[in-house]
């Protein structure tokens, strides 16, 4: 009995010794532990896994994998675009009045009608005119509610050039700025400050886009539609002033729009009421009319508004429907990467000569990104959708424009 007890005690002691040795070696092998190398030196040891790799190597591999995954993660624009239906994409290309959106007259409130309309037609932008503007508080509330109802943030715009074309100064009492033409000899700083003031007032009310500055040059004294709305009657001076105005608008908190491409200042006709012709050669236009547009684009203008101008030396159709002008010159020659928007499709130069369906499809084919004030929004949307279904337009072409729109919206915090 005593002999068996002794044997048992010896076995227990041996097991305890073996376990202690094992634990000691395991402790020395941990990261940061000290072990004796073959040469007798002591150093820091790294954990070695069954596969033969160290824990440091595995950690590095894990971090590298994480970094690659982050790089490959789709952008907010990609995610948004991928989740949109064709209908939603086409609606983003529409820039409409609140009346066209809701079917109501004289809209001054964004309520249930606006909410329901934006659910059915999630348009890309809303443009307001004097009849929509009653007081600063009313404008703020109307715009704020519209933004809340929209699944993708809206471009909210008006025409606030100063002087003869203003929507806010004469209605809700923002700072009055006179016609730009009368400041032309006051220099760059005045052009910047005037634009900054206009933009700052607009931004405070909730607007994020101004359909200004006018980049046309009053080169034809008989021109009545542009006239004193231009910054100058000299191409070089207009270019210098427009570039500084673009910086002023941006610093003041709103995006801006160069208009009316490729230049409405030499026309005798008013495109609001009839076809308007630019009787200049392409070479002359590129040398002269393009100066303010180039300057504005280089200064960072986010939008270019293309006018319903026929340039016989380039094309027989209005610029808004012309691939040679809207894509060939604006995109390819001037390298504009922002959003190209049409002038109003309610203007008689388009409305009297083309059906809504034909005009909107032709404009998208030409390279336009957004349609301003289609005469019948539902018909315009349907006609583009049908053109895609029929193979007349590709969905890739639609995606091209919507990507530009969403990219700009993301940069302004309008993607939710």
Coordinates of N, CA and C in Angstrom, one line a residue, residues 59-144:
X59 N -1.1 39.6 -39.4 CA -1.7 40.9 -39.2 C -1.5 41.8 -40.4
X60 N -0.3 41.8 -40.9 CA 0.0 42.7 -42.1 C -0.9 42.3 -43.3
X61 N -1.0 40.9 -43.5 CA -1.9 40.5 -44.6 C -3.3 40.9 -44.3
X62 N -3.8 40.8 -43.1 CA -5.1 41.2 -42.8 C -5.4 42.6 -43.0
X63 N -4.4 43.5 -42.6 CA -4.6 44.9 -42.9 C -4.6 45.2 -44.3
X64 N -3.7 44.6 -45.1 CA -3.6 44.8 -46.5 C -4.9 44.4 -47.2
X65 N -5.5 43.3 -46.8 CA -6.8 42.9 -47.3 C -7.9 43.9 -47.0
X66 N -7.9 44.5 -45.8 CA -8.9 45.5 -45.4 C -8.7 46.7 -46.3
X67 N -7.5 47.1 -46.5 CA -7.3 48.3 -47.3 C -7.8 48.1 -48.8
X68 N -7.5 47.0 -49.3 CA -8.0 46.7 -50.7 C -9.5 46.8 -50.8
X69 N -10.1 46.2 -49.7 CA -11.6 46.2 -49.7 C -12.1 47.6 -49.6
X70 N -11.5 48.5 -48.8 CA -11.9 49.9 -48.7 C -11.8 50.6 -50.1
X71 N -10.7 50.3 -50.8 CA -10.5 50.9 -52.1 C -11.5 50.5 -53.1
X72 N -11.9 49.2 -53.0 CA -12.8 48.7 -54.0 C -14.3 49.0 -53.6
X73 N -14.5 49.5 -52.5 CA -15.9 49.8 -52.0 C -16.5 50.8 -53.0
X74 N -17.7 50.6 -53.5 CA -18.4 51.5 -54.4 C -18.6 52.9 -53.7
X75 N -18.4 54.0 -54.5 CA -18.6 55.3 -54.0 C -20.1 55.5 -53.8
X76 N -20.4 56.6 -53.0 CA -21.8 56.9 -52.8 C -22.6 57.2 -54.1
X77 N -21.9 57.8 -55.1 CA -22.5 58.0 -56.4 C -22.8 56.7 -57.1
X78 N -21.8 55.8 -57.0 CA -22.0 54.4 -57.7 C -23.2 53.7 -57.0
X79 N -23.2 53.7 -55.7 CA -24.3 53.0 -54.9 C -25.6 53.6 -55.3
X80 N -25.7 54.9 -55.3 CA -27.0 55.6 -55.6 C -27.4 55.3 -57.0
X81 N -26.5 55.4 -57.9 CA -26.9 55.1 -59.3 C -27.3 53.7 -59.5
X82 N -26.6 52.8 -58.9 CA -26.9 51.3 -59.1 C -28.3 51.0 -58.5
X83 N -28.8 51.8 -57.5 CA -30.0 51.5 -56.9 C -31.2 52.2 -57.5
X84 N -31.0 52.9 -58.6 CA -32.1 53.7 -59.2 C -32.7 53.0 -60.4
X85 N -34.0 53.1 -60.5 CA -34.7 52.6 -61.7 C -34.5 53.6 -62.8
X86 N -34.8 53.2 -64.0 CA -34.7 54.0 -65.2 C -35.6 55.3 -65.0
X87 N -36.8 55.1 -64.5 CA -37.7 56.2 -64.2 C -37.0 57.3 -63.3
X88 N -36.4 56.8 -62.3 CA -35.8 57.7 -61.3 C -34.6 58.4 -61.9
X89 N -33.9 57.7 -62.8 CA -32.7 58.4 -63.5 C -33.2 59.5 -64.4
X90 N -34.2 59.2 -65.2 CA -34.7 60.2 -66.1 C -35.3 61.4 -65.4
X91 N -36.0 61.1 -64.3 CA -36.5 62.2 -63.5 C -35.4 63.1 -63.0
X92 N -34.3 62.6 -62.6 CA -33.1 63.4 -62.2 C -32.7 64.4 -63.3
X93 N -33.0 64.1 -64.5 CA -32.6 65.0 -65.6 C -33.6 66.1 -65.9
X94 N -34.7 66.2 -65.1 CA -35.7 67.2 -65.2 C -35.5 68.3 -64.2
X95 N -35.6 69.5 -64.7 CA -35.4 70.7 -63.8 C -36.7 71.5 -64.1
X96 N -37.6 71.6 -63.1 CA -39.0 72.0 -63.3 C -39.4 73.1 -62.4
X97 N -40.5 73.8 -62.7 CA -41.1 74.8 -61.8 C -42.0 74.0 -60.8
X98 N -42.3 74.6 -59.7 CA -43.2 73.8 -58.7 C -44.6 73.6 -59.3
X99 N -45.0 74.5 -60.3 CA -46.3 74.4 -60.9 C -46.3 73.1 -61.8
X100 N -45.2 72.9 -62.6 CA -45.1 71.8 -63.5 C -45.0 70.5 -62.6
X101 N -44.4 70.6 -61.5 CA -44.2 69.4 -60.7 C -45.5 69.0 -60.0
X102 N -46.3 69.9 -59.5 CA -47.5 69.6 -58.7 C -48.8 69.7 -59.5
X103 N -48.8 70.4 -60.6 CA -50.0 70.6 -61.4 C -50.9 71.7 -60.8
X104 N -50.3 72.5 -59.8 CA -51.1 73.6 -59.2 C -50.5 74.9 -59.7
X105 N -51.3 76.0 -59.6 CA -50.9 77.3 -60.0 C -50.4 78.1 -58.8
X106 N -49.4 79.0 -59.1 CA -48.9 79.9 -58.2 C -48.5 79.3 -56.9
X107 N -47.6 78.3 -56.9 CA -47.2 77.6 -55.7 C -46.3 78.5 -54.8
X108 N -46.7 78.6 -53.6 CA -45.9 79.3 -52.6 C -45.7 78.5 -51.3
X109 N -46.2 77.2 -51.3 CA -46.0 76.3 -50.2 C -45.7 75.0 -50.7
X110 N -44.7 74.3 -50.0 CA -44.4 72.9 -50.3 C -45.1 72.0 -49.3
X111 N -46.2 71.5 -49.7 CA -47.0 70.6 -48.8 C -47.2 69.2 -49.3
X112 N -48.4 68.7 -49.1 CA -48.6 67.3 -49.5 C -48.6 67.1 -51.0
X113 N -49.0 68.1 -51.8 CA -48.9 68.0 -53.2 C -47.5 67.9 -53.7
X114 N -46.6 68.6 -53.1 CA -45.2 68.6 -53.4 C -44.6 67.2 -53.0
X115 N -44.9 66.8 -51.8 CA -44.4 65.5 -51.3 C -44.8 64.4 -52.2
X116 N -46.1 64.3 -52.6 CA -46.6 63.2 -53.4 C -46.0 63.3 -54.8
X117 N -45.8 64.5 -55.3 CA -45.3 64.7 -56.7 C -43.8 64.2 -56.7
X118 N -43.0 64.5 -55.7 CA -41.6 64.1 -55.6 C -41.5 62.6 -55.5
X119 N -42.5 62.0 -54.9 CA -42.4 60.5 -54.8 C -42.7 59.9 -56.2
X120 N -43.6 60.5 -56.9 CA -43.9 60.0 -58.3 C -42.9 60.4 -59.3
X121 N -42.4 61.6 -59.2 CA -41.4 62.2 -60.1 C -40.3 62.8 -59.4
X122 N -39.3 62.0 -58.9 CA -38.2 62.5 -58.2 C -37.2 63.3 -59.0
X123 N -37.6 64.6 -59.4 CA -36.9 65.4 -60.3 C -35.5 65.8 -59.7
X124 N -34.6 66.3 -60.6 CA -33.3 66.7 -60.1 C -33.3 68.1 -59.6
X125 N -34.2 69.0 -60.1 CA -34.1 70.4 -59.6 C -35.4 71.1 -59.7
X126 N -35.6 72.1 -58.9 CA -36.8 73.0 -59.0 C -36.3 74.4 -59.2
X127 N -36.9 75.2 -60.1 CA -36.6 76.6 -60.3 C -37.8 77.4 -59.9
X128 N -37.6 78.5 -59.1 CA -38.6 79.4 -58.7 C -38.6 80.7 -59.4
X129 N -39.7 81.3 -59.5 CA -39.9 82.6 -60.1 C -40.6 83.5 -59.2
X130 N -40.7 84.8 -59.5 CA -41.2 85.8 -58.6 C -42.6 85.4 -58.0
X131 N -43.4 84.8 -58.8 CA -44.7 84.4 -58.3 C -44.7 83.4 -57.2
X132 N -43.6 82.7 -57.0 CA -43.4 81.8 -55.9 C -42.9 82.4 -54.6
X133 N -42.5 83.6 -54.7 CA -41.7 84.2 -53.6 C -42.5 85.4 -53.0
X134 N -42.8 85.2 -51.7 CA -43.6 86.2 -51.0 C -42.8 86.9 -49.8
X135 N -42.1 86.1 -49.1 CA -41.3 86.7 -48.0 C -40.1 85.7 -47.7
X136 N -39.1 86.2 -47.0 CA -37.9 85.4 -46.8 C -38.3 84.2 -46.0
X137 N -39.1 84.3 -44.9 CA -39.4 83.1 -44.1 C -40.2 82.1 -45.0
X138 N -41.1 82.6 -45.8 CA -41.9 81.7 -46.6 C -41.1 81.0 -47.6
X139 N -40.1 81.6 -48.2 CA -39.2 81.0 -49.2 C -38.3 79.9 -48.4
X140 N -37.8 80.2 -47.3 CA -37.0 79.3 -46.5 C -37.8 78.0 -46.2
X141 N -39.0 78.2 -45.7 CA -39.9 77.0 -45.4 C -40.2 76.2 -46.6
X142 N -40.6 76.9 -47.7 CA -40.9 76.2 -48.9 C -39.8 75.3 -49.5
X143 N -38.6 75.9 -49.5 CA -37.4 75.2 -50.0 C -37.0 74.1 -49.0
X144 N -37.1 74.4 -47.7 CA -36.7 73.3 -46.7 C -37.6 72.1 -46.8

